[in-house]
Amino acid sequence: EEVRQDPQHPKVFAVDGLDKSWFCQKGSITFKRADEQQQNFTLEVSFVGSELSRFGDDYADLSRAEQQATINWLLMIGVAREDYQMTGYKDCKSSGFYFLLHCNYRRTAWRVIGCPHNGHLEDVHGNKFTSNPQDGGQFEFPAAEDQHMSVRYEDGEVWLVDGQEKLVRGLWDVGEEAPQATLPSGRYIPAILTPNCPSHFHAEVRA
């Protein structure tokens, strides 16, 4: 199986792989909304792995072999259409709307792009950032151990949240004249697309 769920801790998931530099989907996870009577929800993720998942100065102090063994470099989190059947392969192109998190090589920051890539990200100050993986100027925010990151689906908009702080929302190309913050009408559920990269994380849905 592509994604393993811990039988003792059902909110903990793991996936194996080799590619730390580029996202190639290897499995997917969808969740029920915490309150089926409400459309809004928050999907919170945090990476686990202790000595295998160091960041910043702690990562720099590791030996080369320990750095090579480090996990948790990539993850895609977002919302999927409730009626979409996941395939575990290239679901980001058609299933919903996602944020791709990619840790930089020094493991000091997360680079973020939206997927599908033909939209933009917009921070709380109105600054816009590319979602083209080939472009520079992508949105970044600090990476740290024991970090709790979330996707918040709120009144039709999808936000990336660090702790309790809203960072960016997606401006999605949905066939209008300009990318829109509000998703097309429909029912959405929390979703994670897992990479072909060693990853170990905790995921929980809240109302």
C-alpha atoms as a printed R data frame, in Angstrom:
    type eleno elety resid chain resno       x      y       z
1   ATOM     1    CA   GLU     A     1   0.000  0.000   0.000
2   ATOM     2    CA   GLU     A     2   1.190  3.522  -0.805
3   ATOM     3    CA   VAL     A     3   0.197  5.161   2.506
4   ATOM     4    CA   ARG     A     4   0.439  3.433   5.876
5   ATOM     5    CA   GLN     A     5  -1.835  4.308   8.789
6   ATOM     6    CA   ASP     A     6  -0.553  3.585  12.295
7   ATOM     7    CA   PRO     A     7  -2.960  0.992  13.792
8   ATOM     8    CA   GLN     A     8  -2.251  2.263  17.320
9   ATOM     9    CA   HIS     A     9  -2.481  5.943  16.384
10  ATOM    10    CA   PRO     A    10  -4.965  6.287  13.505
11  ATOM    11    CA   LYS     A    11  -4.199  9.994  12.979
12  ATOM    12    CA   VAL     A    12  -0.573  9.194  12.095
13  ATOM    13    CA   PHE     A    13   0.412  8.296   8.523
14  ATOM    14    CA   ALA     A    14   3.637  7.385   6.725
15  ATOM    15    CA   VAL     A    15   4.845  6.959   3.156
16  ATOM    16    CA   ASP     A    16   8.179  5.829   1.714
17  ATOM    17    CA   GLY     A    17   9.996  7.101  -1.344
18  ATOM    18    CA   LEU     A    18  13.206  8.505  -2.766
19  ATOM    19    CA   ASP     A    19  12.485 11.890  -4.347
20  ATOM    20    CA   LYS     A    20  13.139 14.847  -2.017
21  ATOM    21    CA   SER     A    21  13.498 17.527  -4.689
22  ATOM    22    CA   TRP     A    22  10.271 17.318  -6.694
23  ATOM    23    CA   PHE     A    23   6.694 16.374  -5.866
24  ATOM    24    CA   CYS     A    24   5.542 13.164  -7.512
25  ATOM    25    CA   GLN     A    25   2.295 11.922  -6.014
26  ATOM    26    CA   LYS     A    26   2.312  8.519  -4.383
27  ATOM    27    CA   GLY     A    27  -1.042  8.050  -2.735
28  ATOM    28    CA   SER     A    28  -3.774 10.203  -1.222
29  ATOM    29    CA   ILE     A    29  -5.857 10.514   1.938
30  ATOM    30    CA   THR     A    30  -9.303 12.063   2.253
31  ATOM    31    CA   PHE     A    31 -11.158 12.793   5.462
32  ATOM    32    CA   LYS     A    32 -14.705 13.422   6.573
33  ATOM    33    CA   ARG     A    33 -15.573 16.929   7.734
34  ATOM    34    CA   ALA     A    34 -15.544 17.229  11.521
35  ATOM    35    CA   ASP     A    35 -19.151 18.452  11.401
36  ATOM    36    CA   GLU     A    36 -21.100 17.151   8.424
37  ATOM    37    CA   GLN     A    37 -23.708 19.883   8.978
38  ATOM    38    CA   GLN     A    38 -21.047 22.546   8.355
39  ATOM    39    CA   GLN     A    39 -19.122 23.136   5.141
40  ATOM    40    CA   ASN     A    40 -16.199 24.921   6.854
41  ATOM    41    CA   PHE     A    41 -13.333 22.861   8.314
42  ATOM    42    CA   THR     A    42  -9.659 22.892   9.267
43  ATOM    43    CA   LEU     A    43  -7.181 20.146   8.363
44  ATOM    44    CA   GLU     A    44  -4.143 20.351  10.651
45  ATOM    45    CA   VAL     A    45  -0.890 18.508   9.923
46  ATOM    46    CA   SER     A    46   2.350 18.207  11.855
47  ATOM    47    CA   PHE     A    47   5.431 16.224  10.937
48  ATOM    48    CA   VAL     A    48   6.809 13.566  13.260
49  ATOM    49    CA   GLY     A    49  10.099 11.710  13.202
50  ATOM    50    CA   SER     A    50  12.191 13.238  16.023
51  ATOM    51    CA   GLU     A    51  15.864 12.720  15.077
52  ATOM    52    CA   LEU     A    52  14.897 12.036  11.456
53  ATOM    53    CA   SER     A    53  13.074 15.356  11.083
54  ATOM    54    CA   ARG     A    54  15.338 18.174  12.246
55  ATOM    55    CA   PHE     A    55  15.197 21.750  10.979
56  ATOM    56    CA   GLY     A    56  17.445 24.810  10.807
57  ATOM    57    CA   ASP     A    57  20.530 24.751  13.053
58  ATOM    58    CA   ASP     A    58  19.635 21.303  14.389
59  ATOM    59    CA   TYR     A    59  19.676 19.970  10.828
60  ATOM    60    CA   ALA     A    60  22.944 21.785  10.030
61  ATOM    61    CA   ASP     A    61  24.612 20.114  13.020
62  ATOM    62    CA   LEU     A    62  23.844 16.621  11.727
63  ATOM    63    CA   SER     A    63  26.428 14.475   9.968
64  ATOM    64    CA   ARG     A    64  26.150 14.075   6.212
65  ATOM    65    CA   ALA     A    65  24.767 10.552   6.675
66  ATOM    66    CA   GLU     A    66  22.160 11.825   9.132
67  ATOM    67    CA   GLN     A    67  21.158 14.596   6.740
68  ATOM    68    CA   GLN     A    68  20.767 12.042   3.946
69  ATOM    69    CA   ALA     A    69  18.430 10.019   6.175
70  ATOM    70    CA   THR     A    70  16.243 13.046   6.998
71  ATOM    71    CA   ILE     A    71  12.544 12.721   6.123
72  ATOM    72    CA   ASN     A    72   9.607 15.127   5.689
73  ATOM    73    CA   TRP     A    73  10.532 17.330   2.725
74  ATOM    74    CA   LEU     A    74   7.250 17.574   0.797
75  ATOM    75    CA   LEU     A    75   3.503 17.373   1.321
76  ATOM    76    CA   MET     A    76   0.411 18.614  -0.491
77  ATOM    77    CA   ILE     A    77  -2.588 19.591   1.637
78  ATOM    78    CA   GLY     A    78  -5.913 21.059   0.607
79  ATOM    79    CA   VAL     A    79  -9.516 20.360  -0.289
80  ATOM    80    CA   ALA     A    80 -11.015 17.854  -2.710
81  ATOM    81    CA   ARG     A    81 -14.421 17.687  -4.309
82  ATOM    82    CA   GLU     A    82 -16.507 15.299  -2.248
83  ATOM    83    CA   ASP     A    83 -17.671 13.343  -5.309
84  ATOM    84    CA   TYR     A    84 -14.177 12.922  -6.815
85  ATOM    85    CA   GLN     A    85 -12.672  9.429  -6.819
86  ATOM    86    CA   MET     A    86  -8.983  9.704  -5.933
87  ATOM    87    CA   THR     A    87  -6.532  7.730  -8.057
88  ATOM    88    CA   GLY     A    88  -3.334  8.336  -6.066
89  ATOM    89    CA   TYR     A    89  -1.682  9.773  -9.183
90  ATOM    90    CA   LYS     A    90  -1.816 13.394 -10.431
91  ATOM    91    CA   ASP     A    91  -4.980 14.066  -8.436
92  ATOM    92    CA   CYS     A    92  -3.902 17.667  -7.898
93  ATOM    93    CA   LYS     A    93  -4.744 18.531 -11.499
94  ATOM    94    CA   SER     A    94  -8.452 17.772 -11.265
95  ATOM    95    CA   SER     A    95  -9.614 16.705  -7.798
96  ATOM    96    CA   GLY     A    96  -9.544 19.997  -5.913
97  ATOM    97    CA   PHE     A    97  -7.298 22.806  -4.700
98  ATOM    98    CA   TYR     A    98  -4.058 22.351  -2.756
99  ATOM    99    CA   PHE     A    99  -0.981 23.943  -1.227
100 ATOM   100    CA   LEU     A   100   2.302 22.201  -2.020
101 ATOM   101    CA   LEU     A   101   4.787 22.513   0.861
102 ATOM   102    CA   HIS     A   102   8.440 21.977  -0.081
103 ATOM   103    CA   CYS     A   103  11.197 22.418   2.502
104 ATOM   104    CA   ASN     A   104  14.327 24.216   1.251
105 ATOM   105    CA   TYR     A   105  17.673 22.427   1.259
106 ATOM   106    CA   ARG     A   106  18.811 24.039   4.542
107 ATOM   107    CA   ARG     A   107  15.462 23.126   6.106
108 ATOM   108    CA   THR     A   108  14.872 26.652   7.352
109 ATOM   109    CA   ALA     A   109  11.760 27.526   5.327
110 ATOM   110    CA   TRP     A   110   8.773 26.052   3.513
111 ATOM   111    CA   ARG     A   111   8.255 27.123  -0.081
112 ATOM   112    CA   VAL     A   112   4.599 27.094  -1.061
113 ATOM   113    CA   ILE     A   113   2.798 27.013  -4.393
114 ATOM   114    CA   GLY     A   114  -0.829 26.432  -5.233
115 ATOM   115    CA   CYS     A   115  -2.015 23.492  -7.271
116 ATOM   116    CA   PRO     A   116  -3.361 23.577  -9.944
117 ATOM   117    CA   HIS     A   117  -0.481 25.901 -10.846
118 ATOM   118    CA   ASN     A   118  -2.402 28.398 -12.998
119 ATOM   119    CA   GLY     A   119  -3.490 30.545 -10.058
120 ATOM   120    CA   HIS     A   120  -1.681 32.585  -7.410
121 ATOM   121    CA   LEU     A   121  -1.310 32.854  -3.666
122 ATOM   122    CA   GLU     A   122  -2.257 36.042  -1.827
123 ATOM   123    CA   ASP     A   123  -1.107 36.937   1.681
124 ATOM   124    CA   VAL     A   124  -3.095 38.888   4.278
125 ATOM   125    CA   HIS     A   125  -1.577 42.154   3.011
126 ATOM   126    CA   GLY     A   126  -2.714 41.591  -0.579
127 ATOM   127    CA   ASN     A   127   0.723 40.618  -1.935
128 ATOM   128    CA   LYS     A   128   0.524 37.977  -4.669
129 ATOM   129    CA   PHE     A   129   2.912 35.069  -5.243
130 ATOM   130    CA   THR     A   130   3.381 32.737  -8.185
131 ATOM   131    CA   SER     A   131   2.167 29.153  -8.257
132 ATOM   132    CA   ASN     A   132   4.390 28.306 -11.216
133 ATOM   133    CA   PRO     A   133   6.989 25.810  -9.924
134 ATOM   134    CA   GLN     A   134   9.497 27.121 -12.500
135 ATOM   135    CA   ASP     A   135   9.334 30.738 -11.293
136 ATOM   136    CA   GLY     A   136  11.164 32.480  -8.486
137 ATOM   137    CA   GLY     A   137   9.448 34.603  -5.896
138 ATOM   138    CA   GLN     A   138   7.409 31.794  -4.392
139 ATOM   139    CA   PHE     A   139   5.840 32.339  -0.981
140 ATOM   140    CA   GLU     A   140   7.984 31.146   1.953
141 ATOM   141    CA   PHE     A   141   7.550 30.919   5.707
142 ATOM   142    CA   PRO     A   142   9.833 29.582   8.475
143 ATOM   143    CA   ALA     A   143  10.101 25.840   9.064
144 ATOM   144    CA   ALA     A   144  10.489 24.434  12.566
145 ATOM   145    CA   GLU     A   145  10.185 21.264  14.574
146 ATOM   146    CA   ASP     A   146   6.801 20.606  16.233
147 ATOM   147    CA   GLN     A   147   5.155 22.977  13.750
148 ATOM   148    CA   HIS     A   148   1.385 22.764  13.220
149 ATOM   149    CA   MET     A   149   0.241 23.813   9.741
150 ATOM   150    CA   SER     A   150  -3.336 23.831   8.537
151 ATOM   151    CA   VAL     A   151  -5.582 24.193   5.557
152 ATOM   152    CA   ARG     A   152  -8.667 26.148   6.529
153 ATOM   153    CA   TYR     A   153 -11.701 25.978   4.252
154 ATOM   154    CA   GLU     A   154 -13.765 28.997   5.228
155 ATOM   155    CA   ASP     A   155 -16.768 30.364   3.358
156 ATOM   156    CA   GLY     A   156 -15.547 29.011   0.040
157 ATOM   157    CA   GLU     A   157 -11.930 30.168   0.432
158 ATOM   158    CA   VAL     A   158  -8.861 27.999   1.097
159 ATOM   159    CA   TRP     A   159  -6.249 29.398   3.496
160 ATOM   160    CA   LEU     A   160  -2.857 28.113   4.601
161 ATOM   161    CA   VAL     A   161  -2.379 28.637   8.343
162 ATOM   162    CA   ASP     A   162   0.761 28.344  10.505
163 ATOM   163    CA   GLY     A   163  -0.272 27.779  14.112
164 ATOM   164    CA   GLN     A   164  -3.121 30.282  14.453
165 ATOM   165    CA   GLU     A   165  -1.753 32.735  11.867
166 ATOM   166    CA   LYS     A   166  -3.321 32.944   8.416
167 ATOM   167    CA   LEU     A   167  -0.549 33.096   5.824
168 ATOM   168    CA   VAL     A   168  -1.947 32.958   2.293
169 ATOM   169    CA   ARG     A   169  -5.128 32.078   0.472
170 ATOM   170    CA   GLY     A   170  -5.421 30.544  -2.955
171 ATOM   171    CA   LEU     A   171  -6.521 32.593  -5.959
172 ATOM   172    CA   TRP     A   172  -7.639 29.849  -8.302
173 ATOM   173    CA   ASP     A   173  -8.134 29.905 -12.065
174 ATOM   174    CA   VAL     A   174 -11.692 28.590 -12.378
175 ATOM   175    CA   GLY     A   175 -12.489 29.903 -15.843
176 ATOM   176    CA   GLU     A   176 -13.239 33.503 -14.869
177 ATOM   177    CA   GLU     A   177 -11.516 36.618 -16.222
178 ATOM   178    CA   ALA     A   178  -9.125 36.618 -13.259
179 ATOM   179    CA   PRO     A   179  -8.218 34.016 -10.602
180 ATOM   180    CA   GLN     A   180 -10.831 33.819  -7.852
181 ATOM   181    CA   ALA     A   181 -10.474 33.299  -4.099
182 ATOM   182    CA   THR     A   182 -13.876 31.611  -3.841
183 ATOM   183    CA   LEU     A   183 -14.073 28.044  -5.111
184 ATOM   184    CA   PRO     A   184 -16.796 26.862  -7.481
185 ATOM   185    CA   SER     A   185 -19.953 25.887  -5.605
186 ATOM   186    CA   GLY     A   186 -19.986 22.327  -4.344
187 ATOM   187    CA   ARG     A   187 -19.114 20.187  -1.346
188 ATOM   188    CA   TYR     A   188 -15.453 19.837  -0.397
189 ATOM   189    CA   ILE     A   189 -13.606 17.582   2.029
190 ATOM   190    CA   PRO     A   190 -10.097 17.703   3.576
191 ATOM   191    CA   ALA     A   191  -7.429 15.941   1.526
192 ATOM   192    CA   ILE     A   192  -3.712 15.165   1.560
193 ATOM   193    CA   LEU     A   193  -1.708 14.085  -1.480
194 ATOM   194    CA   THR     A   194   1.396 12.213  -0.372
195 ATOM   195    CA   PRO     A   195   4.769 12.448  -2.159
196 ATOM   196    CA   ASN     A   196   7.232  9.850  -3.362
197 ATOM   197    CA   CYS     A   197   9.385 10.956  -0.461
198 ATOM   198    CA   PRO     A   198   9.848  9.505   3.044
199 ATOM   199    CA   SER     A   199   7.224 11.266   5.156
200 ATOM   200    CA   HIS     A   200   5.707 10.726   8.590
201 ATOM   201    CA   PHE     A   201   2.954 13.037   9.814
202 ATOM   202    CA   HIS     A   202  -0.033 13.507  12.079
203 ATOM   203    CA   ALA     A   203  -3.295 14.751  10.520
204 ATOM   204    CA   GLU     A   204  -6.471 15.844  12.234
205 ATOM   205    CA   VAL     A   205  -9.679 17.525  11.049
206 ATOM   206    CA   ARG     A   206 -11.419 20.153  13.145
207 ATOM   207    CA   ALA     A   207 -14.635 22.086  12.659
